[in-house]
Coordinates of C-alpha atoms in Angstrom, one line a residue:
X1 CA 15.5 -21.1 -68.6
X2 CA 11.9 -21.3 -67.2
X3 CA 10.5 -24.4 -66.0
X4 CA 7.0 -25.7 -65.5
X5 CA 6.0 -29.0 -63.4
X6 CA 4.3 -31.9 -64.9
X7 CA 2.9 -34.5 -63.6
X8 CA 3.3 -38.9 -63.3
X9 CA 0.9 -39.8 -66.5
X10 CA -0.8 -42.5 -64.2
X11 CA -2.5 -39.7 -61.9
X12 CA -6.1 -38.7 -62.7
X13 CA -6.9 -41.9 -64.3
X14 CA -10.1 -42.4 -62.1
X15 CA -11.3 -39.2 -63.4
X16 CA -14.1 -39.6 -65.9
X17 CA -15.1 -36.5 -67.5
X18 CA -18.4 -36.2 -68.9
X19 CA -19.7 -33.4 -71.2
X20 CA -21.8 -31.1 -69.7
X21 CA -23.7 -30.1 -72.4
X22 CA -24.6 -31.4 -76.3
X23 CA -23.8 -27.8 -77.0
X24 CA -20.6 -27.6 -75.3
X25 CA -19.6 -30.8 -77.5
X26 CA -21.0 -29.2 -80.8
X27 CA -19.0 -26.3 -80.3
X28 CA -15.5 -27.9 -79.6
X29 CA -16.2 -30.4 -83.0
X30 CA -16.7 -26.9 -85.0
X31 CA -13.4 -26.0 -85.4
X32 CA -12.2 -30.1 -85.4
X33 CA -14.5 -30.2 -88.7
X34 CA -13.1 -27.1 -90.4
X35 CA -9.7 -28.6 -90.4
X36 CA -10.2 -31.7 -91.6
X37 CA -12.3 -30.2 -94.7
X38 CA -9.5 -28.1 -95.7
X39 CA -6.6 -30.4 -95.2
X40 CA -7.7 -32.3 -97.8
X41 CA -7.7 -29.6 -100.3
X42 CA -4.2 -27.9 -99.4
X43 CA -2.5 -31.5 -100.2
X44 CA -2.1 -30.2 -103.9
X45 CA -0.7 -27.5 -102.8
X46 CA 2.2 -28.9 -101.0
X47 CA 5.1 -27.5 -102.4
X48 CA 7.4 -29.8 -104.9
X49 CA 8.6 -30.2 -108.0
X50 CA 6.2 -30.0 -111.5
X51 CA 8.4 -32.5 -112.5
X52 CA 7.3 -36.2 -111.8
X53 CA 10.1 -38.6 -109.8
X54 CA 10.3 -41.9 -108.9
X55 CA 12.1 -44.2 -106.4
X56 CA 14.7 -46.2 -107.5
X57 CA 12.9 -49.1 -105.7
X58 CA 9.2 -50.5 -106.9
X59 CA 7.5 -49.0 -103.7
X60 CA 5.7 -46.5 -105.4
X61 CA 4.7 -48.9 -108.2
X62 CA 3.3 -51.5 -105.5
X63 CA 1.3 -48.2 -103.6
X64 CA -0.1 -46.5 -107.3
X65 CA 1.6 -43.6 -105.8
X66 CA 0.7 -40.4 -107.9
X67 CA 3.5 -37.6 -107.4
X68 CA 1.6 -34.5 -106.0
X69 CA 3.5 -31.5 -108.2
X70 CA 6.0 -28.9 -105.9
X71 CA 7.1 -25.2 -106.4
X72 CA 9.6 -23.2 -105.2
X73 CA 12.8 -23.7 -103.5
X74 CA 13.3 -24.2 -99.8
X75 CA 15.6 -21.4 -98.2
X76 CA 19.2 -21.8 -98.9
X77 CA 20.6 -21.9 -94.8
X78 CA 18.2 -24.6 -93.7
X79 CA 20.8 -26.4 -91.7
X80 CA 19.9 -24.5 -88.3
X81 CA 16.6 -27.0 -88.1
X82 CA 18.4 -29.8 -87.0
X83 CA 22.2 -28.6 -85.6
X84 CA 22.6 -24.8 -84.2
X85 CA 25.5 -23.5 -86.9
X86 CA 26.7 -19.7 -87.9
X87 CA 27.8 -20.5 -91.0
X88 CA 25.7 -18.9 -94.0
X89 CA 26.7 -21.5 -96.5
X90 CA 24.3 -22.5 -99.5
X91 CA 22.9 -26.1 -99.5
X92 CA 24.7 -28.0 -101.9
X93 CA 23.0 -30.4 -104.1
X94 CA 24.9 -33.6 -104.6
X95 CA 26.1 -35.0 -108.1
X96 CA 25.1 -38.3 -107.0
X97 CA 22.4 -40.0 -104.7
X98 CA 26.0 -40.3 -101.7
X99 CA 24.4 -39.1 -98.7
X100 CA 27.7 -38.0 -96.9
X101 CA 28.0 -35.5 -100.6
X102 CA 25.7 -33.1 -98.8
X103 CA 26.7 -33.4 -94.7
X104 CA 29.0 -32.6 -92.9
X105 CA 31.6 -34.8 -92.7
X106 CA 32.1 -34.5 -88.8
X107 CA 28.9 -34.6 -87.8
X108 CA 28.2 -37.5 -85.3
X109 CA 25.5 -39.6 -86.1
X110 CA 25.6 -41.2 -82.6
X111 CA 23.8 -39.7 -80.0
X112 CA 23.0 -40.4 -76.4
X113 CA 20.0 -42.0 -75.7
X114 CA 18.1 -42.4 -72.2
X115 CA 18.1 -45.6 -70.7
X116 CA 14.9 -47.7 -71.5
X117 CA 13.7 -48.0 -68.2
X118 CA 13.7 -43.9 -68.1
X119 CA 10.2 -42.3 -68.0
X120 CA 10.0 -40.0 -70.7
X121 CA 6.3 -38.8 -70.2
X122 CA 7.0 -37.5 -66.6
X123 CA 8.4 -34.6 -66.9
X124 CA 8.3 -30.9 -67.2
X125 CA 8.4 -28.0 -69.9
X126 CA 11.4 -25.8 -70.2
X127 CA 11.6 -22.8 -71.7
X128 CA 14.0 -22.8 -74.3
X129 CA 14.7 -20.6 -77.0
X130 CA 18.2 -21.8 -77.5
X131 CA 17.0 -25.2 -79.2
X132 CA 13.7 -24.7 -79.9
X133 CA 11.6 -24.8 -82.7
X134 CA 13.2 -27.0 -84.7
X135 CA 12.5 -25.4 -87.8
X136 CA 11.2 -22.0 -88.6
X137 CA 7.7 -21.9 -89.8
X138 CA 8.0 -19.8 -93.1
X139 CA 11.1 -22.4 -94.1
X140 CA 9.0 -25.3 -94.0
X141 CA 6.7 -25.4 -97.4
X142 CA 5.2 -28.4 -96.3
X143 CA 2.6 -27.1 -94.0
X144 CA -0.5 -27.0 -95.1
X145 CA -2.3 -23.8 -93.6
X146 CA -4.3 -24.8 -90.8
X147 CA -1.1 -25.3 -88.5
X148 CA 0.6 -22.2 -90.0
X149 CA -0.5 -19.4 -87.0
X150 CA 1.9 -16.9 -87.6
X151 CA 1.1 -16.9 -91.1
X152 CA -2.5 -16.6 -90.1
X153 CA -2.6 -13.4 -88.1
X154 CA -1.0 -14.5 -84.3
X155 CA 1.4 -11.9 -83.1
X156 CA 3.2 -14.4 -80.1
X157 CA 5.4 -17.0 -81.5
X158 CA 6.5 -18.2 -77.1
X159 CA 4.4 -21.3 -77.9
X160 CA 7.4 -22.6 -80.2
X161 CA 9.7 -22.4 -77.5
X162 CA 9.4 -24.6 -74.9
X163 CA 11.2 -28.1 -74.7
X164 CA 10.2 -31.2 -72.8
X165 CA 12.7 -32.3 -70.4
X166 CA 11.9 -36.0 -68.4
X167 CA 12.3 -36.0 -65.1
X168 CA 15.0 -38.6 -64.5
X169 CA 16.7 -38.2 -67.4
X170 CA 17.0 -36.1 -71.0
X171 CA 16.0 -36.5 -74.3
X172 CA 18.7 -36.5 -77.5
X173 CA 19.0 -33.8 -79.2
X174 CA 16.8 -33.9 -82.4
X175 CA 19.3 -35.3 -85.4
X176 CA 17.4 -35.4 -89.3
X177 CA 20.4 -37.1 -90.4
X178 CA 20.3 -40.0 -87.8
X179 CA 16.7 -40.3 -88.0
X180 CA 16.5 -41.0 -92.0
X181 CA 19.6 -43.3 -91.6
X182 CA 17.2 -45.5 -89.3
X183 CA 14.7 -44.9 -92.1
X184 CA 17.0 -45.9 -94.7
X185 CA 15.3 -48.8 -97.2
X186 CA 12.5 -48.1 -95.0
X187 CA 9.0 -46.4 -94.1
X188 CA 7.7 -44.7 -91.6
X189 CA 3.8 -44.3 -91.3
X190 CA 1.7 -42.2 -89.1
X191 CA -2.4 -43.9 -88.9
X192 CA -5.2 -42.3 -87.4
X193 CA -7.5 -39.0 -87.4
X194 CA -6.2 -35.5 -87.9
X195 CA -4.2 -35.6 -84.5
X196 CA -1.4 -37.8 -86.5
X197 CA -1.8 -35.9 -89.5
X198 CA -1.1 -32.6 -87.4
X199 CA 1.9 -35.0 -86.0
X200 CA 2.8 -36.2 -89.6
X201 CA 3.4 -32.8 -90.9
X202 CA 5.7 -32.4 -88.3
X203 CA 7.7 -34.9 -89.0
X204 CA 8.1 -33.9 -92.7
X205 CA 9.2 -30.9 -91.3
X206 CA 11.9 -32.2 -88.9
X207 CA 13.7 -33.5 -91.5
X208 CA 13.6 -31.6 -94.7
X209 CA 15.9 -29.4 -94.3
X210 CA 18.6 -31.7 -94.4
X211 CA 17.5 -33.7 -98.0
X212 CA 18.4 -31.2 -101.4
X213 CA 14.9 -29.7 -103.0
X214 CA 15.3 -32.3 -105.6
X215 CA 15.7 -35.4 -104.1
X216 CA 12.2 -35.2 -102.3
X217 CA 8.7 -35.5 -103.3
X218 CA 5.4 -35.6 -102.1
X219 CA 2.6 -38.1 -103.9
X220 CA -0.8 -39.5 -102.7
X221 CA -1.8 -43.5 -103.4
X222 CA -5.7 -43.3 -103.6
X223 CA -7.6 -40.6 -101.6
X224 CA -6.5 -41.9 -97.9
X225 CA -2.3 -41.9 -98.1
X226 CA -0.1 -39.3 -98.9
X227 CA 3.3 -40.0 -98.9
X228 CA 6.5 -37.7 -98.8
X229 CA 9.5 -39.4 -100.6
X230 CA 13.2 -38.9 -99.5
X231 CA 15.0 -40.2 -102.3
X232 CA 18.7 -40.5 -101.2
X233 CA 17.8 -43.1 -98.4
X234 CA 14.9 -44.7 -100.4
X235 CA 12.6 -44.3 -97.7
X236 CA 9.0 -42.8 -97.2
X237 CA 6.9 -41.1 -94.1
X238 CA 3.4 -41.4 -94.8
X239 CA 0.1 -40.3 -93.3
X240 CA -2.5 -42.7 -94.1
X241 CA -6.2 -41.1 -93.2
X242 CA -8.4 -43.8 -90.4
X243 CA -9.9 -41.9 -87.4
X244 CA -11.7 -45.0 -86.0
X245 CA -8.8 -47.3 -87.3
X246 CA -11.8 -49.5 -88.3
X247 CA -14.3 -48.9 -91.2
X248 CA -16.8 -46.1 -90.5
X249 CA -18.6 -43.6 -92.6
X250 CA -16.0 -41.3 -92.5
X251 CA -13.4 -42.6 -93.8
X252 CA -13.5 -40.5 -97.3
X253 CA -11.0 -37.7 -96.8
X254 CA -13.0 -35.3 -98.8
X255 CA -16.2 -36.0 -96.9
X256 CA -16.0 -36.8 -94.0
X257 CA -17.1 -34.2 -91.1
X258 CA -20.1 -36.2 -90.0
X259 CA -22.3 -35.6 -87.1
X260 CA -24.0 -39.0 -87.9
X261 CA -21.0 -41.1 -87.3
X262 CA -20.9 -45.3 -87.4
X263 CA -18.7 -47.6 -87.6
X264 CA -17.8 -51.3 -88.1
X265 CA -15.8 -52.6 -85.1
X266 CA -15.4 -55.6 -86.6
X267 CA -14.1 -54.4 -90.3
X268 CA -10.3 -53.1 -90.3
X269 CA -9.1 -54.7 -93.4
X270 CA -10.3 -52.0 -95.7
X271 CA -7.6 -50.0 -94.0
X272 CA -4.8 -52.3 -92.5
X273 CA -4.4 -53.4 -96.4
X274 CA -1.9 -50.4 -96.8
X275 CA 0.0 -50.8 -93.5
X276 CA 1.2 -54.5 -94.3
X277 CA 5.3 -54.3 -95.2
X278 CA 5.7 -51.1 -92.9
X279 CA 8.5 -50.9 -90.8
X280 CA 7.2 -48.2 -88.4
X281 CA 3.7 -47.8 -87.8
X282 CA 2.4 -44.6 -85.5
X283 CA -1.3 -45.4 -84.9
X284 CA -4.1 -42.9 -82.8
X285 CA -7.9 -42.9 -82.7
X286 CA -9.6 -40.5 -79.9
X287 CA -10.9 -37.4 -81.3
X288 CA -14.3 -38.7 -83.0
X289 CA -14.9 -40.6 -80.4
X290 CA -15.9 -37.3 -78.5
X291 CA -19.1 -36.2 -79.9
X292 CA -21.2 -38.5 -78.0
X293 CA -21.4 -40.4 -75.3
X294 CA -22.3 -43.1 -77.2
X295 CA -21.1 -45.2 -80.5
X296 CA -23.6 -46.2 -83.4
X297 CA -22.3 -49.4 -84.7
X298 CA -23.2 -50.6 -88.2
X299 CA -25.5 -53.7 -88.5
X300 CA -24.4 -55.4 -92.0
X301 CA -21.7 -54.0 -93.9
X302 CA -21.0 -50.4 -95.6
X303 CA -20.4 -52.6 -99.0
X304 CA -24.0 -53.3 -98.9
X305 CA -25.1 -49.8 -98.3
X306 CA -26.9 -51.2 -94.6
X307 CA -27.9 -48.2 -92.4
X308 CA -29.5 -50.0 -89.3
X309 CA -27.1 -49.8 -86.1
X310 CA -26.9 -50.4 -82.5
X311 CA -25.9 -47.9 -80.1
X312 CA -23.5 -48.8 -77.2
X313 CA -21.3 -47.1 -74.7
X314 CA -18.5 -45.2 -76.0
X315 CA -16.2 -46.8 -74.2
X316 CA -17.3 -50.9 -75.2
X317 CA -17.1 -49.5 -78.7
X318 CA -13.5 -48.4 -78.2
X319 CA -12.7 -51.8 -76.3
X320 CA -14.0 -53.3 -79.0
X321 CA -11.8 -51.9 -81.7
X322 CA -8.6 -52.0 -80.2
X323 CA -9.4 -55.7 -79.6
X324 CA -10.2 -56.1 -83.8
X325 CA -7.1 -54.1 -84.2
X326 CA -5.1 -56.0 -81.5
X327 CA -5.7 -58.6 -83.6
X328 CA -5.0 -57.8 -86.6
X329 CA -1.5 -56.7 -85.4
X330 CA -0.7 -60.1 -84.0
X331 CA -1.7 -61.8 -87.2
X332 CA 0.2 -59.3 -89.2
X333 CA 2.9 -57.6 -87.9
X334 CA 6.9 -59.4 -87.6
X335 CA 8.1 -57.5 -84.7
X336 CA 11.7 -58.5 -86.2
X337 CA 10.8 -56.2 -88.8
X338 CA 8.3 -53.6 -88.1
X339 CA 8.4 -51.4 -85.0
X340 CA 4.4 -50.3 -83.7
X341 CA 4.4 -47.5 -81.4
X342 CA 0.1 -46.1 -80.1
X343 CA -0.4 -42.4 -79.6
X344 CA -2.5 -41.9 -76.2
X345 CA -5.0 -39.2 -76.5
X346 CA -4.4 -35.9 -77.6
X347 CA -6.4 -33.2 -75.3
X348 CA -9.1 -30.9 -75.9
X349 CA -8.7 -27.5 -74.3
X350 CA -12.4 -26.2 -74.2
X351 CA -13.2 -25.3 -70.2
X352 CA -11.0 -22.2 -69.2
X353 CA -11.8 -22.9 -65.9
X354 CA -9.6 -25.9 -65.9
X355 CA -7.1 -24.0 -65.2
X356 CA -8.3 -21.4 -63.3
X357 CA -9.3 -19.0 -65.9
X358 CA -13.1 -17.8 -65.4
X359 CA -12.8 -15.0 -67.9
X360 CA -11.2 -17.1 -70.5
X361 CA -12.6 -18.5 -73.9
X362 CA -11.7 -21.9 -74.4
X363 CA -8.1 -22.0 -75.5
X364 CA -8.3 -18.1 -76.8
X365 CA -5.5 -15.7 -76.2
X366 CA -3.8 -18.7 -74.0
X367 CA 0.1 -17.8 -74.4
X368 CA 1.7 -20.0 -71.6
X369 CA 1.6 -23.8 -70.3
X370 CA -0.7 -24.5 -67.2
X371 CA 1.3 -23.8 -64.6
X372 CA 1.2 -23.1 -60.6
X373 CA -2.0 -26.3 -60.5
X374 CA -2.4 -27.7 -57.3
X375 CA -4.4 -30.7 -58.0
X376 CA -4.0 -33.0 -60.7
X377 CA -5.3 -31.2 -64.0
X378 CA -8.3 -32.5 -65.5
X379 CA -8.9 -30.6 -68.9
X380 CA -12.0 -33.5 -69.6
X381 CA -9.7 -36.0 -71.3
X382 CA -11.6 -39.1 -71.0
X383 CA -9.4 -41.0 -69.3
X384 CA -11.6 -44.4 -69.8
X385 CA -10.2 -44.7 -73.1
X386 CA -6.7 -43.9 -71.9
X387 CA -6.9 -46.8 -69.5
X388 CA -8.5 -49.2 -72.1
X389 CA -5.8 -48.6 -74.8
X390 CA -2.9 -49.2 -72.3
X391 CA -4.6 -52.5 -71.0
X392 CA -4.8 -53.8 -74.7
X393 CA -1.0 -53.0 -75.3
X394 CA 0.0 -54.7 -72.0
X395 CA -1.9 -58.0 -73.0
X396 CA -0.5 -58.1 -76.8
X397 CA 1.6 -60.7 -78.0
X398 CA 3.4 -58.6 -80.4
X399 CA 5.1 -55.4 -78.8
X400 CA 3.7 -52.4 -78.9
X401 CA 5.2 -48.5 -78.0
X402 CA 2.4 -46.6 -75.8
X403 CA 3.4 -43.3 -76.2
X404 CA 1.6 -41.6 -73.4
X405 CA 1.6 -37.8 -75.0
X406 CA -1.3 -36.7 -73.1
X407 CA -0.3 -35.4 -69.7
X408 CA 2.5 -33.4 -70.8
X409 CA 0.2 -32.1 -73.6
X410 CA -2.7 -31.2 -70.7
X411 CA 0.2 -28.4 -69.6
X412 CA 0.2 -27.0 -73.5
X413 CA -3.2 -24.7 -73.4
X414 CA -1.4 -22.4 -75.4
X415 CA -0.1 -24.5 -78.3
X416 CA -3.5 -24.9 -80.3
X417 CA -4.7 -23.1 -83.7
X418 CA -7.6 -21.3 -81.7
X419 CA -8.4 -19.3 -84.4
X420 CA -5.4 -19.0 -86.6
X421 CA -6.2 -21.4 -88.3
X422 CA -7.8 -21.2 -92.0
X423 CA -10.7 -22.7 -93.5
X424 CA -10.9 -21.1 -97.2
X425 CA -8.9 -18.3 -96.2
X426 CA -8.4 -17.0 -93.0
X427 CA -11.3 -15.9 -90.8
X428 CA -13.8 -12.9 -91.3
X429 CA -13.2 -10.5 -88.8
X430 CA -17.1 -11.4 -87.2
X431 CA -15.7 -14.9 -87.4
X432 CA -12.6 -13.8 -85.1
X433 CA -14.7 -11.6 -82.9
X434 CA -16.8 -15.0 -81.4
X435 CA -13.9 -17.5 -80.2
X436 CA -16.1 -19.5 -78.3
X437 CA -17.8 -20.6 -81.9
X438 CA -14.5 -20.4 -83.8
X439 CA -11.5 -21.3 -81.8
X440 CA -10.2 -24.6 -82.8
X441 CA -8.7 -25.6 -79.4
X442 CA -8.1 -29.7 -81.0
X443 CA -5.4 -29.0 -83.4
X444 CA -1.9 -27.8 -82.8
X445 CA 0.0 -25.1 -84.3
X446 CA 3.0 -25.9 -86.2
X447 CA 6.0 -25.8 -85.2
X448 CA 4.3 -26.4 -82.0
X449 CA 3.9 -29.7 -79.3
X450 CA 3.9 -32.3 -82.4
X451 CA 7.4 -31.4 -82.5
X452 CA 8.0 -33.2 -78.7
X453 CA 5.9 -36.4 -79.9
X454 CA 8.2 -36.6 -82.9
X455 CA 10.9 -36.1 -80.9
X456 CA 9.8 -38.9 -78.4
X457 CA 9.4 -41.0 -81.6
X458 CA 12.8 -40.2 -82.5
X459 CA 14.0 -41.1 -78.8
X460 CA 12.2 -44.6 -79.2
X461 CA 13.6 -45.5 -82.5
X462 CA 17.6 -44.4 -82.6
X463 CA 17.6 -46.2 -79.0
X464 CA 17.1 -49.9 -81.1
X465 CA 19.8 -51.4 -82.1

């Protein structure tokens, strides 16, 4: 196995990277835009049954859920996502909604978790084509095709193959089964920009293999939620679409890549409606943050169709928001009940010379982690907003999970879409030829590094009682 050093998450926190150019920042929001425009189209193309299903409990009722119609059948051996087994045998579908009808009836449920006090972000990637991917990408039809690469024309698949290993002590081995037994009666949502969406469809990945074709479905409540139904364990894992958390003007899914962004830092209930009664909330916010150094903020309200705003520092807008969404957490959330775990930031892989590449383009042709970096790495994450979101965890009365994802995924220079991606179809081949326009180096293939958040998600959550 290869290995490749990380570093602690606290070093290169006084770092505060500043764009160097407005064209620079145009250019890496490109390829952010064309993935959000798409997404939203390939949701009804997600692949379940024609045939409408239901819950047996009244959560879809409550949510106006609208089943989003599925095709086709999974592959038959799907069990090598989750456990590492010879054995050809056809999925069974079970007579009854009995769980144990359709696993194994030795596999252990229980697994090993680290201790709490273990450092899980510190770490270093390993090389690992025994356990990783997870899942194979053509055996997942719930990708929608801006995360499928291979599909889309890359010829190296190494990207898929490294595994995170803490420093001090490991991570359990990915388990469907246990995970959707914590879920059971339960939901799971992800909340945030395209960065948890990218993460969400991992998730639905991670564990579909394990749950028969017809006891899952995919629907959509309004234009902002999507929700993918396992029906044996009555619970859901939802994406719900906020990329400021707060109201701005982009929070319509289908239009929405604006260069003209405001917001309303005071204004979260528009949103935080839909996340009352959820037992595991995921939230992020970062990415459009980065297209200026500074924040318009709405004077008056959306609802009244004002226009006038103030500008202020991009990072007293962001303060500002956590604090309204701080707040609403406290007021809202039963930590007896529902578990609230905060994404840090998700980098950007734009300057090849961050690691030591001066004939590189962006992210382009990347195929391995950062390795072999003397100094802290600095791939202009801004690192003001990393500080800020982990001082307003520390100082909330409810508990909050900081998953700090972003220094191990600094190392991952090799993991985005660049441009295997699609945005009505796959590039022109004068659209491939000019990666510096094209390469999306925000987004992550798939199965990819979302894969290691959900499994630190899955670390947090089987280690509760």
């Amino acid at each position: 196995m290869q290995m490749l050093g990380g570093r602690s998450s606290s070093e290169g926190l006084a770092n505060l990277p500043v764009p160097s150019s407005t064209v620079v920042i145009l250019l890496l929001l490109l390829g952010f835009f064309m993935y959000d425009e798409e997404y939203v189209k390939s949701i009804a193309k997600f692949p379940l049954s024609s045939t409408s299903l239901s819950l047996s409990s009244t959560r879809s009722k409550t949510h106006g859920a609208t089943p989003v119609g599925l095709q086709g059948e999974p592959p038959t051996n799907n069990n090598h996502l989750v456990h590492q087994q010879t054995s050809n045998t056809t999925e069974q579908k079970p007579s009854s909604p009995d769980v144990a009808s359709y696993h194994d009836e030795n596999e252990q449920l229980k697994v090993e978790s680290p201790h709490e006090k273990c450092d899980i972000f510190t770490g270093e990637w390993v090389l690992d084509d025994a356990t990783h991917p997870l899942y194979k990408e053509d055996e997942c039809k719930f990708l929608s095709s801006q995360v499928t690469c291979l599909r889309n024309g890359r010829k190296d698949s190494l990207y898929q193959k490294w595994r995170w290993q803490p420093s001090h002590c490991s991570l359990p081995k990915f388990n469907a089964t246990q995970l959707l037994e914590k879920l059971r009666n339960k939901r799971l949502m992800y909340v945030g920009d395209s960065l948890n969406r990218n993460q969400w469809e991992s998730m639905v990945c991670m564990v579909q293999s394990v749950i028969p074709p017809d006891r899952r479905f995919m629907s959509m409540s309004g234009s902002s939620l999507v929700i993918f139904h396992v029906m044996d364990y009555n619970a859901t894992i939802e994406y719900y679409w906020a990329p400021f958390l707060v109201e701005s003007n982009s929070d319509n899914p289908r239009n929405h890549s604006l260069t003209n962004r405001i917001i309303k830092p005071g204004s979260i209930d528009k949103h935080a409606q839909y996340w009352k009664g959820v037992n595991f909330l995921i939230f992020n916010t970062y990415a459009w943050w980065m297209n200026s150094k500074t924040t318009k903020v709405l004077r008056g309200s959306f609802h009244e169709g004002s226009t006038t705003y103030d500008k202020i520092g991009r990072t007293t807008a962001y303060k500002r928001v956590l604090r309204t969404w701080a707040k609403w957490i406290e007021k809202n959330v039963d930590p007896s009940q529902t578990t609230v775990f905060f994404n840090s930031m998700s980098p950007v892989h734009g300057r090849s010379m961050d690691w030591n590449n001066p004939r590189g383009i962006k992210c382009f042709n990347e195929t391995k982690p950062i390795s072999n970096i003397s100094t802290p790495l600095n791939v202009g994450t801004d690192r003001r907003l990393f500080a800020a979101a982990r001082k307003t965890m520390q100082r909330m009365k409810i508990p909050v999970d900081f998953m700090d994802i972003t220094t191990l995924s600094e190392y991952r220079k090799d993991a985005h879409t660049s441009l295997y991606t699609a945005r009505k179809g796959k590039f022109t081949q004068k659209q491939m030829a000019n990666p510096a326009l094209y390469a999306d180096c925000t987004h992550w293939c798939l199965p990819g590094l979302p894969d290691t958040w959900n499994e630190l998600i899955f670390t947090r959550i089987v280690s509760r009682p």
